[in-house]
Coordinates of C-alpha atoms in Angstrom, one line a residue:
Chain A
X181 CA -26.2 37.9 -17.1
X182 CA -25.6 37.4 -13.4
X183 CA -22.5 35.1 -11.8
X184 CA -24.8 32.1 -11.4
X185 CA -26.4 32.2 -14.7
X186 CA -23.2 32.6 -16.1
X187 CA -21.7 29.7 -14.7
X188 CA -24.7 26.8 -15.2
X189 CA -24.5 28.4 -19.1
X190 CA -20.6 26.2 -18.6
X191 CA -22.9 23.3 -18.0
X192 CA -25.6 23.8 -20.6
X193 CA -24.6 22.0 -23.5
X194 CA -24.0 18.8 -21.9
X195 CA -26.8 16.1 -22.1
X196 CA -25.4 12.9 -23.7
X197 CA -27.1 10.0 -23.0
X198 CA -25.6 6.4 -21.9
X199 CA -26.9 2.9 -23.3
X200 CA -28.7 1.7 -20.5
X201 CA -28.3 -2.3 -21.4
X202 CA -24.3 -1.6 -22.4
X203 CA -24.0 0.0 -19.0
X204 CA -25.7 -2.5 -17.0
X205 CA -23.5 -5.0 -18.7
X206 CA -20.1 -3.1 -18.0
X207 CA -21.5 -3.1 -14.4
X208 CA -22.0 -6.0 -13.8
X209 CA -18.7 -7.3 -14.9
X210 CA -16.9 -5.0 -12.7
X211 CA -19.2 -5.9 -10.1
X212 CA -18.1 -9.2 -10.5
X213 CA -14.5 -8.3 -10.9
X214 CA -14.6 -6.3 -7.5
X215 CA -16.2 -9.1 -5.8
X216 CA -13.2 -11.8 -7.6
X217 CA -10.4 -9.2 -6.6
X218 CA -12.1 -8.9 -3.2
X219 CA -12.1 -12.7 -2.5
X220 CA -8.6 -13.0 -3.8
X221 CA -7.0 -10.2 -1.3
X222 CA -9.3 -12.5 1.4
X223 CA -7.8 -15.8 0.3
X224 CA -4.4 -14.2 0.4
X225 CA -4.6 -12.9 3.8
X226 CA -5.7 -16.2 4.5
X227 CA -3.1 -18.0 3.5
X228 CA -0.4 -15.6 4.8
X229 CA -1.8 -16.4 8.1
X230 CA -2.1 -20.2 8.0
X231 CA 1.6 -19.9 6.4
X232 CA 2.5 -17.4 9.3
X233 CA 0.8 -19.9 11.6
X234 CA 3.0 -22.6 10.1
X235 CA 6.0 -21.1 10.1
X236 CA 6.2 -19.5 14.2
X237 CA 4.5 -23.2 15.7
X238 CA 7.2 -25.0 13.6
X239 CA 9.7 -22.5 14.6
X240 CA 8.9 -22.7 18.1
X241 CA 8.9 -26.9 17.9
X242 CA 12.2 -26.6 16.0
X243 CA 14.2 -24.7 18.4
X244 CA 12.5 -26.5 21.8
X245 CA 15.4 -28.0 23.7
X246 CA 18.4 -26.5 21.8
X247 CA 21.3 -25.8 24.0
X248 CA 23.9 -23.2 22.7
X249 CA 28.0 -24.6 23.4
X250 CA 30.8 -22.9 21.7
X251 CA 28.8 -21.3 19.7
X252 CA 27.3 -24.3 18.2
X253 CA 23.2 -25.4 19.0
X254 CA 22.9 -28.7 20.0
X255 CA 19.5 -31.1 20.1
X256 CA 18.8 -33.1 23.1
X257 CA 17.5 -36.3 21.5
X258 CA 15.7 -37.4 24.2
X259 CA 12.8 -35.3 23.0
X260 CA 12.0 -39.1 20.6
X261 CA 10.5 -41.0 23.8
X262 CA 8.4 -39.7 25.9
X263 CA 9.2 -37.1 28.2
X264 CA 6.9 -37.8 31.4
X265 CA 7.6 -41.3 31.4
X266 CA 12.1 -40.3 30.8
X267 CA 11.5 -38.4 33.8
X268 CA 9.7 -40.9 35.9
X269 CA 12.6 -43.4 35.2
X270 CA 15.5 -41.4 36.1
X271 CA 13.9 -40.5 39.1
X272 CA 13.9 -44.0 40.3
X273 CA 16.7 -44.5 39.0
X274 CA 18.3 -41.9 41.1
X275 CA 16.5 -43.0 44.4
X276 CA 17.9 -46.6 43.7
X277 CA 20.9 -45.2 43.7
X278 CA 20.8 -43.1 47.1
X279 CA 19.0 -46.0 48.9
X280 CA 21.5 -48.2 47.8
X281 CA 25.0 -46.5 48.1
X282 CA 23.8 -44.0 50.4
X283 CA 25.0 -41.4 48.2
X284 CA 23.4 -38.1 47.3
X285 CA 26.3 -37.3 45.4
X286 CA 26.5 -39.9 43.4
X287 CA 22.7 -39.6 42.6
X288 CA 23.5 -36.0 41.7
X289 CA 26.4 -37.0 39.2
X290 CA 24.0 -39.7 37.5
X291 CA 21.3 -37.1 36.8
X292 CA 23.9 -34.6 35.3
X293 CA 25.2 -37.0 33.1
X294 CA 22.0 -38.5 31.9
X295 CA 21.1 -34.7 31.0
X296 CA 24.5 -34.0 29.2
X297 CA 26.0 -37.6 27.6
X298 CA 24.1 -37.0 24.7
X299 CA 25.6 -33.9 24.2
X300 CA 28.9 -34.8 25.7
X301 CA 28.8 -37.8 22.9
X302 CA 28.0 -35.7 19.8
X303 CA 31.1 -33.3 21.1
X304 CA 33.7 -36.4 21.2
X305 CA 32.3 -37.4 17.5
X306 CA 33.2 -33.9 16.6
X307 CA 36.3 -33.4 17.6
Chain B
X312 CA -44.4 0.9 -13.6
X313 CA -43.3 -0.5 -10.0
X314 CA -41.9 2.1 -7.1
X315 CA -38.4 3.3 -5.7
X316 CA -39.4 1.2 -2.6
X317 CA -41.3 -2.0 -4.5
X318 CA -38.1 -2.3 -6.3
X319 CA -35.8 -2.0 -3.6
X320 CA -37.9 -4.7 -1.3
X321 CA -37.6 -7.5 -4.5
X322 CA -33.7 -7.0 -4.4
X323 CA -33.3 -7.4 -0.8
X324 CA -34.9 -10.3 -1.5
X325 CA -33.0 -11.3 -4.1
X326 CA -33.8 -10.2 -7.7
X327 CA -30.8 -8.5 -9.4
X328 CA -33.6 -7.9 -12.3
X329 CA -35.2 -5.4 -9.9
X330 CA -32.1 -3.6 -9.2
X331 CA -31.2 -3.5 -13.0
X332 CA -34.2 -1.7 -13.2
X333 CA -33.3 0.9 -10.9
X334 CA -30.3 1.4 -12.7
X335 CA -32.1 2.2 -16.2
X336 CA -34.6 4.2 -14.1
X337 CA -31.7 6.6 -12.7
X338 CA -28.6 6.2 -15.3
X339 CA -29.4 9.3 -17.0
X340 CA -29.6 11.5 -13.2
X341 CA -26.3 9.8 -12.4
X342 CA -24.9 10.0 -15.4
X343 CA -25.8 13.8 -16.2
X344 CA -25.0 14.8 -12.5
X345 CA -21.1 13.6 -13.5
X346 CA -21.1 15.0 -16.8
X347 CA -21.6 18.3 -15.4
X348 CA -18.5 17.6 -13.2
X349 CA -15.8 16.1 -15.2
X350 CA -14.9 17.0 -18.8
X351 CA -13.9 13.5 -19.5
X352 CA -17.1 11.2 -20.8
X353 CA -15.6 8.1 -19.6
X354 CA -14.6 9.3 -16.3
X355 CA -18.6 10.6 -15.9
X356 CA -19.4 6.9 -16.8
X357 CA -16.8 5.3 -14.2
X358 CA -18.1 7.8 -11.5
X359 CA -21.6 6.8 -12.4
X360 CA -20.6 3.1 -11.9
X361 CA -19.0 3.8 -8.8
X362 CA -22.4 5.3 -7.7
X363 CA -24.2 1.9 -8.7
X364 CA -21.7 -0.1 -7.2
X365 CA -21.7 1.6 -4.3
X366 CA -25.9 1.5 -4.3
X367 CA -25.5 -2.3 -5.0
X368 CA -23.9 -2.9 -1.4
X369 CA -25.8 -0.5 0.4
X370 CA -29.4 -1.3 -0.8
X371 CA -29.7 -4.5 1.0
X372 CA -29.6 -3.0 4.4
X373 CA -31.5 0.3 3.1
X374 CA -34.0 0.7 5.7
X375 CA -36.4 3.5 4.0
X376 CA -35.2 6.3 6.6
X377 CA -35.0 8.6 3.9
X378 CA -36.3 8.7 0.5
X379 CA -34.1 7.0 -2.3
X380 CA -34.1 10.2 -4.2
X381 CA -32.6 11.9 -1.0
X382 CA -30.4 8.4 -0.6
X383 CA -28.9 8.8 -4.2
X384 CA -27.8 12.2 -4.5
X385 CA -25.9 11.5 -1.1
X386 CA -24.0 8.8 -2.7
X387 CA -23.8 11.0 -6.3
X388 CA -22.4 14.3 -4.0
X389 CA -20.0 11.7 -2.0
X390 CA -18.1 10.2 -4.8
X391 CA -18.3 13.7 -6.6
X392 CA -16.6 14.7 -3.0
X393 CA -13.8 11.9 -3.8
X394 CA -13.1 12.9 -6.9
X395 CA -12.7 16.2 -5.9
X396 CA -9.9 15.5 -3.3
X397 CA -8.5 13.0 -5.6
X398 CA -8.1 16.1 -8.5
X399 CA -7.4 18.5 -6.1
X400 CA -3.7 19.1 -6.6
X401 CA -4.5 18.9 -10.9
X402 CA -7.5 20.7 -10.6
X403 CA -4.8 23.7 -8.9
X404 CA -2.3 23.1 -11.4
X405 CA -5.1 23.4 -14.2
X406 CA -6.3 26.3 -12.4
X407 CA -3.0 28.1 -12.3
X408 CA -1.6 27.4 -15.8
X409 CA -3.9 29.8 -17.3
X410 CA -1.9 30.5 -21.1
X411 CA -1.0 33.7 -22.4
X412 CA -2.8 34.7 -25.5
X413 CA -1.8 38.3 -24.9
X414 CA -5.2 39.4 -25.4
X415 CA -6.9 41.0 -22.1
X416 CA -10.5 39.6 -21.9
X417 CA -12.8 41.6 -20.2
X418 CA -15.1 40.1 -17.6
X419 CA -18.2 40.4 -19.6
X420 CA -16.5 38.5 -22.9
X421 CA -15.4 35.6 -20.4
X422 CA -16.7 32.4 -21.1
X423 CA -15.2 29.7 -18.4
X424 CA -14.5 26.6 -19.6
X425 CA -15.8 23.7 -17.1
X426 CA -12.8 22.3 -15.5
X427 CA -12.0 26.2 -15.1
X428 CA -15.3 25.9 -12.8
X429 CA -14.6 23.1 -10.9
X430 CA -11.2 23.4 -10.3
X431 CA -12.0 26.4 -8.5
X432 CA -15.3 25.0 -6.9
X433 CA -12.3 21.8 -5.6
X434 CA -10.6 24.4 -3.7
X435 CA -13.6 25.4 -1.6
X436 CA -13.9 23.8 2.0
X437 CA -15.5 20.7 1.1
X438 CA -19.3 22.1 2.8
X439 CA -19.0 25.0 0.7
X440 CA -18.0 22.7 -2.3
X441 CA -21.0 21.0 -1.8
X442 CA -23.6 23.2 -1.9
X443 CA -22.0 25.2 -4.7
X444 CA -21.5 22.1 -6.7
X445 CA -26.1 20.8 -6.4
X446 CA -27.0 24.6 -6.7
X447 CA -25.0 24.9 -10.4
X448 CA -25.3 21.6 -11.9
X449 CA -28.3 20.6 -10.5
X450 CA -29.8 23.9 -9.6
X451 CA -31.4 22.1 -6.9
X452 CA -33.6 24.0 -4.1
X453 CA -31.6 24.9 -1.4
X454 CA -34.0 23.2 0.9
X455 CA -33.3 19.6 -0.8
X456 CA -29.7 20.6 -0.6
X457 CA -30.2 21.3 3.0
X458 CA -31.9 17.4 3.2
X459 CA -29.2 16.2 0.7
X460 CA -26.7 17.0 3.5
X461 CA -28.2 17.1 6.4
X462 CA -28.2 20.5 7.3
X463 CA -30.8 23.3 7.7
X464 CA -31.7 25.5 4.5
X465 CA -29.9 28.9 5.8
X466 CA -26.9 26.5 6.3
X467 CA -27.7 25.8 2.8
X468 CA -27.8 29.4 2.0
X469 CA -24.6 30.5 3.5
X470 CA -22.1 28.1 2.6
X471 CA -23.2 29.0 -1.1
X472 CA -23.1 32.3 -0.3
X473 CA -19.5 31.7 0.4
X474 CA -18.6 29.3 -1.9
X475 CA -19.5 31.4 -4.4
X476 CA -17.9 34.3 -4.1
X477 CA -14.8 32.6 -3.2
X478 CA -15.7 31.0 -6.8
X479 CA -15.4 34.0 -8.1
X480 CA -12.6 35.6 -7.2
X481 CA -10.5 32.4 -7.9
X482 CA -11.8 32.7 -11.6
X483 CA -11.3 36.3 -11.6
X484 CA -14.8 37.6 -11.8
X485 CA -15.2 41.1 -10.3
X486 CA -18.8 42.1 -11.4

């Protein structure tokens, strides 16, 4: 008996047959497993993202504005009103001030401490 | 009794009857082609489940390029290929832990047992493997085998050429 003969005599004795109805039952449940599992691992990555999403934009919103003394953060509160219209106030405010004392300096010295007396505040109540 | 391609058409378009059908119609080629493979009847039966899983995804863009016959055996010799690398490291281990009876058999007495087989056809390169693995459990022409992987019929001829001498030196076969 040659090589090849030989070896597909290993195979001959094999021949069982499957259920055709039991098997295309047991397929069809792990069909629709596969297609459960596969809609799962979807709606996870989906949520990671939205949560992922979530947590840099609220991150980002969070640590706007914070200003780092002594070690310490600090929040300007001034973010509560409206910034463009803050601005626009001050601004007047200031040029009232130099056309009425003549006074760039003093303009200058207004400015800073409308930027820092909130902060300047919350220190005193600290210490 | 309705065609490869009739059947085919209805479950593009929606019957999961139609591909039921061609599940009953094939079980027993799919099924027989992994027996032959593993020695394991339930691991022939999750292959031959992988196969239909596989078909059920790729059938409804199956364009009729290539005959379904042709189609199937792809899929079949793929996941056959998978399993392969997946066993490869066992299969060697199997290969190599040959016990010692302390009886010499000679050549002609050998009878291999089949993970003997394929272990050694899993350590062919995986062309070779191929081949080697249609031509002795299917004993398929070596021109399908040729269509089967896309290669010409002396490609065919050679790798198995190859792939099975290497076959039988790695079970010891010296005739």
């Amino acid at each position: 008996m040659n090589f090849e003969a030989k070896l597909r005599k290993t195979f001959s004795s094999d021949g069982e047959i499957l259920d055709p109805d039991q098997f295309i039952n047991k397929l069809t449940s792990a069909r629709y497993a596969q297609a459960l599992k596969r809609s799962q691992v979807i709606s996870g990555y989906l949520a990671l993202t939205v949560i992922l999403f979530v947590g840099i934009f609220g991150f980002n919103e969070l640590d706007q504005g914070a200003i780092l003394m002594e070690g310490n953060y600090y929040y300007s509160t001034s973010t509560d009103f409206d910034q463009g219209e803050d601005t626009e106030y001050f601004n007047d405010l200031a040029l009232y001030i130099i056309e009425q004392e003549e006074d760039i300096w003093m303009a200058f010295s207004f400015l800073d401490e409308v930027e820092y007396d909130n902060i300047i505040n919350i220190m005193e109540e600290e210490s | 009794m309705k065609t490869d391609r009739e059947l085919i058409e209805e479950f593009q378009r929606g019957s999961d009857a139609a591909f039921n059908e061609l599940v009953r119609k094939y079980l027993d080629l799919v099924y027989g082609f992994f027996q032959k493979i593993t020695s394991d009847k339930m691991e022939a039966e999750d292959l031959a489940q992988t196969v239909f899983i596989k078909l059920f995804k790729a059938l409804k863009k199956f364009r009729f390029e290539s005959e379904f016959n042709t189609y199937l055996y792809r899929v079949n010799v793929n996941t056959a290929n998978t399993y392969f690398k997946r066993n490869k490291w066992r299969n060697m281990l199997h290969l190599d832990q040959v016990p010692d009876t302390g009886y010499v058999e000679t050549s002609r007495e050998k009878e291999w047992r089949k993970e003997e087989v394929w272990a050694a056809v899993g350590r062919l390169p995986t062309k070779q493997r191929l081949v080697v693995m249609m031509r002795i459990s299917q004993a398929l022409p070596f021109k399908d085998i040729g269509n089967i992987l896309d290669i010409t019929e002396g490609s065919a001829k050679v790798n198995y050429h190859h792939g099975i001498k290497r076959v039988k030196l790695l079970l010891g076969n010296n005739q």
